[in-house]
Coordinates of C-alpha atoms in Angstrom, one line a residue:
Chain A
M30 CA 19.7 16.2 -34.6
S31 CA 18.0 12.9 -36.8
Y32 CA 15.1 11.6 -36.3
D33 CA 13.8 8.4 -36.2
Y34 CA 11.6 6.4 -38.8
I35 CA 8.9 5.3 -37.6
E36 CA 6.3 2.7 -38.9
F37 CA 2.3 2.9 -38.4
G38 CA 0.0 1.1 -39.7
Q39 CA -2.3 -1.8 -38.4
T40 CA -0.2 -3.8 -36.1
E41 CA 0.8 -0.2 -34.3
K42 CA -2.4 0.1 -34.1
E43 CA -2.7 -3.1 -32.3
F44 CA -1.0 -2.7 -29.6
T45 CA -2.0 0.7 -28.9
S46 CA -5.2 -0.3 -27.8
K47 CA -5.1 -3.8 -26.7
I48 CA -3.4 -1.4 -24.2
E49 CA -6.4 0.6 -24.0
E50 CA -8.3 -2.4 -23.7
I51 CA -6.3 -3.6 -21.3
S52 CA -6.2 -0.7 -18.6
G53 CA -9.7 0.6 -19.7
Q54 CA -8.2 4.6 -20.4
N55 CA -8.1 6.8 -23.2
I56 CA -4.9 7.2 -23.8
F57 CA -5.0 9.9 -26.3
S58 CA -6.4 12.4 -23.3
C59 CA -2.9 12.9 -22.5
Y60 CA -1.1 15.8 -24.0
Q61 CA 1.9 15.1 -22.2
C62 CA 1.7 18.0 -19.6
G63 CA 5.0 16.0 -17.5
K64 CA 3.2 15.9 -14.3
C65 CA 3.1 12.3 -13.8
S66 CA 6.6 12.2 -13.9
A67 CA 7.9 15.3 -12.5
G68 CA 5.8 14.1 -9.7
C69 CA 7.2 10.5 -9.4
A70 CA 9.0 9.2 -6.8
F71 CA 11.3 6.8 -10.1
S72 CA 11.1 8.5 -12.9
N73 CA 15.6 9.0 -12.0
L74 CA 15.0 5.2 -12.4
M75 CA 13.7 4.9 -15.6
E76 CA 15.0 4.2 -19.2
R77 CA 12.3 6.6 -20.3
T78 CA 9.8 8.7 -18.6
I79 CA 6.4 8.2 -18.0
N80 CA 4.2 10.7 -20.7
Q81 CA 7.1 9.8 -22.7
T82 CA 5.8 6.5 -22.8
I83 CA 2.1 7.1 -23.1
Q84 CA 3.9 9.1 -26.3
L85 CA 5.3 5.9 -27.5
V86 CA 2.1 3.8 -26.9
Q87 CA -0.5 6.2 -28.2
L88 CA 2.2 5.9 -31.7
G89 CA 1.7 1.9 -31.5
Q90 CA 5.8 1.5 -30.7
K91 CA 5.0 -1.8 -29.0
D92 CA 9.0 -2.8 -29.0
K93 CA 10.8 0.6 -28.2
V94 CA 7.3 0.5 -25.4
L95 CA 8.0 -3.3 -23.6
E96 CA 12.4 -2.8 -24.3
S97 CA 12.1 0.2 -21.8
N98 CA 12.1 -0.7 -17.7
T99 CA 10.1 1.7 -17.5
H100 CA 7.0 0.2 -16.2
W101 CA 8.4 -2.9 -14.2
V102 CA 9.9 0.3 -11.7
C103 CA 6.8 1.3 -11.3
A104 CA 5.5 0.6 -7.8
S105 CA 2.1 1.2 -8.8
C106 CA 2.0 4.0 -6.0
M107 CA -0.3 6.0 -8.1
T108 CA 0.8 9.3 -7.7
C109 CA 0.8 10.0 -11.5
T110 CA -3.0 9.0 -11.7
V111 CA -4.2 11.8 -8.2
R112 CA -2.3 14.1 -9.9
C113 CA -3.1 13.6 -13.6
P114 CA -4.8 16.3 -15.5
R115 CA -6.6 14.7 -17.7
E116 CA -7.9 12.5 -14.3
I117 CA -5.8 9.3 -16.4
D118 CA -5.5 6.6 -14.3
V119 CA -1.8 6.5 -15.4
A120 CA -0.7 3.5 -13.3
A121 CA -3.1 1.2 -14.7
I122 CA -1.4 2.3 -18.4
M123 CA 1.8 1.0 -16.8
E124 CA 0.3 -2.4 -15.2
A125 CA -2.0 -2.9 -18.7
I126 CA 2.2 -2.3 -20.5
R127 CA 3.0 -5.1 -17.6
E128 CA -0.3 -7.3 -18.5
Y129 CA 0.9 -7.4 -22.1
T130 CA 3.7 -8.4 -21.2
L131 CA 2.9 -10.9 -19.1
R132 CA 0.2 -11.8 -21.5
Y133 CA 1.9 -12.6 -24.5
E134 CA 5.3 -11.9 -23.9
A135 CA 5.8 -14.3 -20.9
E136 CA 8.8 -15.7 -22.6
T137 CA 10.9 -12.7 -22.0
I138 CA 10.5 -12.7 -18.8
E139 CA 13.3 -13.9 -16.3
R140 CA 11.5 -15.5 -13.4
L141 CA 11.4 -14.5 -9.8
D142 CA 14.8 -16.9 -8.6
L143 CA 14.1 -15.9 -5.0
P144 CA 16.9 -17.4 -1.9
E145 CA 15.9 -19.2 0.6
D146 CA 16.2 -17.1 3.7
L147 CA 14.8 -13.7 1.3
L148 CA 11.9 -15.9 1.4
K149 CA 11.8 -16.6 5.3
K150 CA 11.6 -13.0 6.2
I151 CA 10.3 -10.3 3.5
P152 CA 6.3 -9.9 4.5
N153 CA 3.7 -12.0 2.8
I154 CA 2.8 -9.3 1.6
A155 CA 5.4 -8.2 -0.8
L156 CA 5.8 -12.2 -1.6
V157 CA 1.8 -11.8 -2.7
G158 CA 2.4 -7.7 -4.8
G159 CA 6.3 -9.0 -5.9
F160 CA 4.2 -12.2 -7.5
R161 CA 1.3 -10.7 -8.4
K162 CA 2.7 -7.9 -10.8
K163 CA 5.5 -9.4 -11.9
S164 CA 5.3 -13.4 -13.3
E165 CA 2.2 -14.9 -14.2
L166 CA 1.1 -16.3 -11.8
Chain B
M8 CA -19.1 0.0 19.9
K9 CA -17.7 -3.1 18.1
N10 CA -16.4 -2.9 14.9
S11 CA -15.7 -5.6 13.0
Y12 CA -11.7 -6.4 11.5
F13 CA -10.4 -7.7 8.8
P14 CA -6.6 -8.9 9.8
G15 CA -5.4 -10.1 6.8
C16 CA -1.9 -12.1 6.4
N17 CA 0.1 -9.5 7.8
L18 CA -0.7 -9.5 10.6
K19 CA -0.8 -13.1 11.3
T20 CA 3.3 -12.7 11.3
D21 CA 5.7 -10.1 10.6
A22 CA 3.5 -7.0 12.2
K23 CA 1.3 -9.1 15.4
G24 CA 2.6 -6.1 17.7
F25 CA 0.5 -3.9 15.8
E26 CA -2.4 -5.7 15.6
Q27 CA -2.5 -6.7 18.6
S28 CA -1.9 -3.8 19.8
A29 CA -4.7 -1.6 17.8
I30 CA -7.3 -4.3 19.3
A31 CA -5.6 -3.3 23.2
V32 CA -6.5 0.4 21.6
S33 CA -10.0 -0.1 20.6
K34 CA -11.2 -1.6 23.4
A35 CA -9.5 0.8 26.0
L36 CA -11.4 3.6 23.6
D37 CA -14.3 1.4 23.1
A38 CA -14.0 0.5 19.8
E39 CA -13.2 -3.2 20.1
L40 CA -11.8 -4.3 16.8
V41 CA -13.8 -7.8 16.8
E42 CA -12.1 -10.2 14.2
M43 CA -14.7 -11.6 11.5
P44 CA -14.8 -15.5 10.7
E45 CA -13.3 -17.5 7.3
W46 CA -11.5 -14.0 6.5
N47 CA -9.0 -14.8 3.1
C48 CA -6.2 -13.2 1.4
C49 CA -7.6 -10.1 -0.4
G50 CA -5.7 -10.4 -3.6
T51 CA -2.5 -7.3 -1.2
V52 CA -2.3 -5.4 -4.3
Q53 CA -5.3 -4.6 -6.3
T54 CA -4.9 -5.5 -10.5
M55 CA -5.3 -1.9 -12.0
T56 CA -6.9 -3.8 -15.2
A57 CA -10.5 -3.2 -16.8
D58 CA -10.7 -6.7 -18.1
N59 CA -9.9 -9.4 -15.2
L60 CA -12.0 -10.2 -13.0
M61 CA -10.0 -13.8 -11.2
R62 CA -8.4 -10.7 -9.4
R63 CA -11.1 -9.1 -7.9
I64 CA -13.3 -12.7 -6.1
A65 CA -10.6 -13.3 -3.4
P66 CA -12.0 -9.5 -1.9
V67 CA -15.0 -9.5 -2.3
R68 CA -14.9 -12.9 -1.4
V69 CA -14.0 -10.1 2.2
L70 CA -17.0 -8.0 1.7
S71 CA -19.5 -10.9 1.1
R72 CA -18.3 -12.7 4.9
A73 CA -18.2 -9.8 6.1
S74 CA -21.7 -8.7 5.5
K75 CA -22.3 -11.2 7.3
H76 CA -20.2 -10.4 10.1
V77 CA -21.9 -7.1 11.1
K78 CA -25.5 -8.5 10.8
E79 CA -24.4 -10.8 13.8
L80 CA -22.3 -8.4 15.1
E81 CA -24.0 -6.9 17.6
G82 CA -23.6 -2.9 18.3
S83 CA -20.9 -2.7 14.9
Q84 CA -21.8 -0.3 12.3
N85 CA -22.0 -1.4 8.6
S86 CA -18.3 -1.7 8.3
V87 CA -15.7 -4.0 7.7
T88 CA -12.3 -2.2 9.3
T89 CA -8.5 -2.8 8.0
L90 CA -5.0 -1.6 9.7
C91 CA -2.9 -3.3 6.7
S92 CA -3.3 -0.2 4.9
M93 CA -2.7 -2.4 2.0
C94 CA -5.8 -4.5 2.3
N95 CA -7.5 -1.1 3.4
S96 CA -6.9 -0.3 -0.6
T97 CA -8.1 -3.8 -2.2
L98 CA -11.1 -4.1 -0.3
K99 CA -12.1 0.0 -0.3
I100 CA -11.7 0.6 -4.3
V101 CA -13.1 -3.3 -5.0
N102 CA -16.3 -3.0 -3.3
A103 CA -16.6 1.0 -5.2
E104 CA -15.9 -0.5 -8.4
V105 CA -18.1 -3.9 -8.4
K106 CA -20.9 -1.8 -6.8
E107 CA -21.0 1.3 -10.0
N108 CA -20.6 -2.4 -12.1
P109 CA -23.0 -5.0 -11.3
N110 CA -22.6 -7.1 -14.2
D111 CA -19.3 -7.7 -12.6
L112 CA -20.2 -8.0 -9.6
E113 CA -23.2 -10.9 -10.8
K114 CA -20.4 -12.5 -12.7
I115 CA -18.2 -12.8 -9.2
N116 CA -21.1 -13.6 -7.5
F117 CA -21.0 -16.8 -9.5
Q118 CA -17.6 -18.4 -8.3
L119 CA -18.5 -17.6 -5.0
E120 CA -21.8 -20.2 -4.7
N121 CA -20.4 -23.3 -3.0
D122 CA -20.1 -20.4 0.3
D123 CA -23.9 -20.0 -0.1
L124 CA -23.1 -16.0 -0.1
V125 CA -23.8 -13.1 -2.0
Y126 CA -22.6 -9.7 -1.4
E127 CA -25.1 -6.8 -2.8
G128 CA -22.2 -4.0 -2.4
D129 CA -23.7 -2.9 0.8
V130 CA -20.5 -3.0 3.5
Q131 CA -18.0 -0.4 4.1
V132 CA -14.1 -0.1 4.4
K133 CA -12.7 1.4 6.8
H134 CA -8.9 1.9 8.1
F135 CA -8.8 1.7 12.0
L136 CA -7.5 5.4 11.6
E137 CA -10.6 6.8 10.3
I138 CA -12.7 4.8 13.3
L139 CA -10.2 6.9 15.6
R140 CA -10.8 10.0 13.7
D141 CA -14.2 9.4 13.0
D142 CA -16.1 8.0 15.9
V143 CA -13.3 8.3 18.5
G144 CA -12.8 11.3 18.2
Y145 CA -9.2 13.4 18.7
E146 CA -10.6 14.0 22.5
N147 CA -11.8 11.0 23.5
I148 CA -8.2 9.7 22.5
A149 CA -6.2 12.1 24.7
K150 CA -8.6 12.1 27.9
K151 CA -6.5 7.8 27.8
V152 CA -3.2 9.1 28.4
T153 CA -1.3 8.2 31.6
N154 CA 1.8 8.2 29.7
P155 CA 2.4 11.6 26.9
L156 CA 4.9 10.8 24.4
E157 CA 7.1 13.7 25.4
G158 CA 10.3 14.2 24.2
M159 CA 9.2 12.3 21.2
K160 CA 9.4 13.8 17.9
I161 CA 7.6 12.0 14.8
A162 CA 7.4 12.2 11.7
S163 CA 3.7 10.2 10.0
Y164 CA 4.7 8.7 6.9
Y165 CA 1.7 7.7 5.5
G166 CA 3.1 5.7 2.4
C167 CA 0.8 5.7 -0.8
M168 CA -2.4 3.5 -0.1
L169 CA -3.6 4.9 3.2
L170 CA -4.0 8.2 0.6
H171 CA -4.2 6.5 -3.3
P172 CA -5.9 6.2 -5.2
D173 CA -9.1 8.5 -4.5
K174 CA -11.8 5.5 -4.4
A175 CA -9.4 4.4 -1.6
K176 CA -8.2 8.0 0.9
I177 CA -9.0 8.2 3.8
D178 CA -7.9 11.8 4.1
D179 CA -6.9 14.9 1.8
E180 CA -4.3 13.0 -0.8
E181 CA -1.5 15.7 -0.6
M182 CA -1.8 17.2 3.1
P183 CA -3.2 14.8 5.3
T184 CA -3.8 15.3 9.1
V185 CA -5.5 12.5 10.9
M186 CA -2.3 10.7 12.1
E187 CA -0.6 14.0 12.8
S188 CA -3.3 14.2 14.9
I189 CA -3.3 11.2 16.7
V190 CA 0.6 12.5 17.3
L191 CA -1.0 15.4 19.6
S192 CA -3.2 14.0 21.5
L193 CA -0.5 11.6 22.6
G194 CA 1.4 14.1 23.7
A195 CA 4.3 13.7 20.9
E196 CA 5.5 16.9 18.9
V197 CA 4.7 16.1 15.6
V198 CA 7.7 16.8 12.7
D199 CA 6.3 18.1 9.1
W200 CA 7.6 16.6 6.6
P201 CA 7.4 16.6 2.7
Y202 CA 8.6 12.4 2.4
F203 CA 5.4 11.8 3.6
K204 CA 3.7 9.9 0.7
Q205 CA 7.0 9.6 -1.6
C206 CA 7.0 5.6 -1.6
C207 CA 8.9 3.4 0.1
G208 CA 9.8 0.8 -3.0
S209 CA 6.9 -1.4 -1.8
Y210 CA 7.1 -5.0 -3.5
H211 CA 10.0 -4.0 -5.4
I212 CA 11.8 -5.6 -1.6
V213 CA 11.4 -9.1 -3.3
D214 CA 14.2 -8.1 -6.7
R215 CA 15.1 -4.7 -6.9
D216 CA 16.1 -3.7 -3.2
D217 CA 18.1 -1.5 -5.3
I218 CA 15.3 0.5 -5.6
V219 CA 13.8 0.4 -2.2
N220 CA 17.0 1.5 -0.4
S221 CA 17.6 4.6 -2.2
Q222 CA 14.3 5.6 -2.2
V223 CA 14.4 4.7 2.4
A224 CA 17.5 6.4 1.9
K225 CA 15.8 9.3 0.8
I226 CA 12.9 9.0 3.2
I227 CA 15.0 8.4 6.3
R228 CA 17.1 12.1 5.3
N229 CA 14.8 14.3 5.2
A230 CA 12.8 12.6 9.1
K231 CA 16.1 12.8 10.4
K232 CA 16.4 16.6 9.3
T233 CA 13.5 17.6 10.1
G234 CA 14.3 16.7 13.5
A235 CA 12.5 13.7 13.9
N236 CA 13.4 10.8 15.9
A237 CA 11.0 7.9 15.3
L238 CA 8.5 7.1 11.8
I239 CA 4.9 6.1 12.5
V240 CA 3.5 4.0 10.0
A241 CA 0.0 1.5 8.9
C242 CA 1.6 -0.8 6.5
P243 CA 3.5 -3.3 7.8
L244 CA 5.6 -3.4 4.6
C245 CA 6.7 0.2 5.0
A246 CA 7.3 -0.8 8.4
Y247 CA 9.3 -4.0 6.8
N248 CA 11.0 -1.8 3.2
L249 CA 12.2 1.9 6.4
D250 CA 13.6 -1.0 9.1
N251 CA 15.5 -3.9 7.6
Q252 CA 16.7 -2.1 4.9
Q253 CA 17.9 1.6 6.8
L254 CA 20.3 -1.8 8.7
E255 CA 21.1 -3.0 5.5
L256 CA 21.9 0.6 4.4
E257 CA 24.2 0.4 7.4
K258 CA 26.3 -2.7 6.9
Q259 CA 26.7 -0.9 3.3
G260 CA 27.8 2.3 4.9
V261 CA 24.9 4.4 3.3
E262 CA 23.7 5.3 6.4
K263 CA 24.5 5.9 10.3
D264 CA 22.3 6.1 13.2
P265 CA 18.7 5.0 12.1
I266 CA 16.0 5.4 13.5
P267 CA 12.4 3.5 15.3
I268 CA 10.3 3.3 13.1
F269 CA 6.6 2.6 14.9
Y270 CA 2.9 1.3 14.1
F271 CA 0.7 4.1 15.4
T272 CA -1.5 2.1 17.4
Q273 CA 2.0 1.4 19.3
L274 CA 2.6 4.5 20.5
M275 CA -1.0 5.0 21.6
A276 CA -0.2 2.0 23.6
I277 CA 2.8 2.9 24.9
A278 CA 0.9 6.9 25.8
M279 CA -2.4 4.9 27.3
G280 CA -0.2 3.0 29.6
L281 CA -1.0 -0.2 28.4
P282 CA 1.4 -4.4 28.8
Q283 CA 4.2 -3.7 26.7
K284 CA 3.3 -7.0 25.6
V285 CA 1.3 -6.3 22.9
N286 CA 3.9 -4.3 21.0
H287 CA 6.5 -7.3 20.2
F288 CA 8.8 -5.5 20.0
E289 CA 11.1 -7.8 19.7
D290 CA 9.7 -8.1 15.6
N291 CA 11.0 -5.0 15.1
H292 CA 13.6 -5.1 13.8
I293 CA 15.9 -1.5 14.8
N294 CA 14.7 -1.5 18.6
P295 CA 12.7 0.8 19.7
K296 CA 13.3 0.1 23.9
P297 CA 16.4 2.5 23.9
L298 CA 14.3 5.7 22.6
L299 CA 11.5 5.2 25.1
T300 CA 14.0 4.5 27.5
E301 CA 15.9 7.3 27.8
L302 CA 12.5 9.9 27.4
G303 CA 11.9 7.5 30.1
L304 CA 8.7 6.3 28.7
I305 CA 9.1 2.6 29.2
E306 CA 11.1 0.6 32.3
E307 CA 13.4 -1.8 31.0
K308 CA 13.3 -4.1 33.2
K309 CA 16.3 -6.1 33.6

């Protein structure tokens, strides 16, 4: 078994506070019960589970948080939010990580390049929703 | 009784059958849906950020105009009704948020000054299912049924937005009964199944249809396993994902024998013997007519 050495200084604290500020949540309320990940419909597609992501946010590990697909796979269904025993709006934390990327690291986002026939076919609420969650528009 | 009604964008495009069947049903049940004037898109997905007021302007503008409409509409209660569950959720959440934060409301109202309207946080938001449960009542629905849906085994699919989060839910989030009760009053059979609120993948359909497909496969397999021959939904996006992606899965050879997806109001219209044209079944991807004809619920015109 090996252990990762992690930095924990001012830069890391700033990332944690930024996520708290955008989400309006106290990230340190989380006590790692794992209920969010257990009930998540998309856990099987996530590179890191939700509770692992939350712990990394607590530790300010920005690069590790942002490189995982967890927050992009989240579909904002809010099952985690309604089940959290610590009453954290977990989905809002996922949203805050997306927003952080869109606000400060937008150049890392791949543009949504949608084929014409798809644009004609899918419901407009899918388009508005998709663009609001996944692009800086 | 009349209800101020906020359609939202999809009810005018992909989900015409949802809107028109709901309006027809509402008239028959003396709870008419009357479209509010000058509505705009609510923004579809509510922002979960704590600091972004921009994304809350559109829903507040809808609410301020609705507040004006309910005052003008005779016999209306002080609430605006939605059909789309995403609109329902967005409007309800923002309504609760601005009531809790008067400072935010003041800032948003400042943006609405060209409208000569301010929102005072005084209107309620209701989903049509709530109107049917609380104002109309299941027994009054049952009284209007002339064509009981015998032979239909219906899995009620709530999706996420009718039940999440607390500010927006229309029923118990882990054990809802409103759709099942309506199904029973229409004379159909209720299927008890665990996937009633498993997310369909929602807006991932724009660029990650693999996510949606894996969800749809799980949901549909479970519905079939419990014996359902149809699903009912209350959201145009759930409807599209479950309907169109079943055909997609069939093309890929993953699933076969797709089952039809109905808006709950379409089945109400059939059970209440309303004209079939309100249902716009031509917009369904999986044709529901063979099932309905087989069960003798509609007559297929040759």
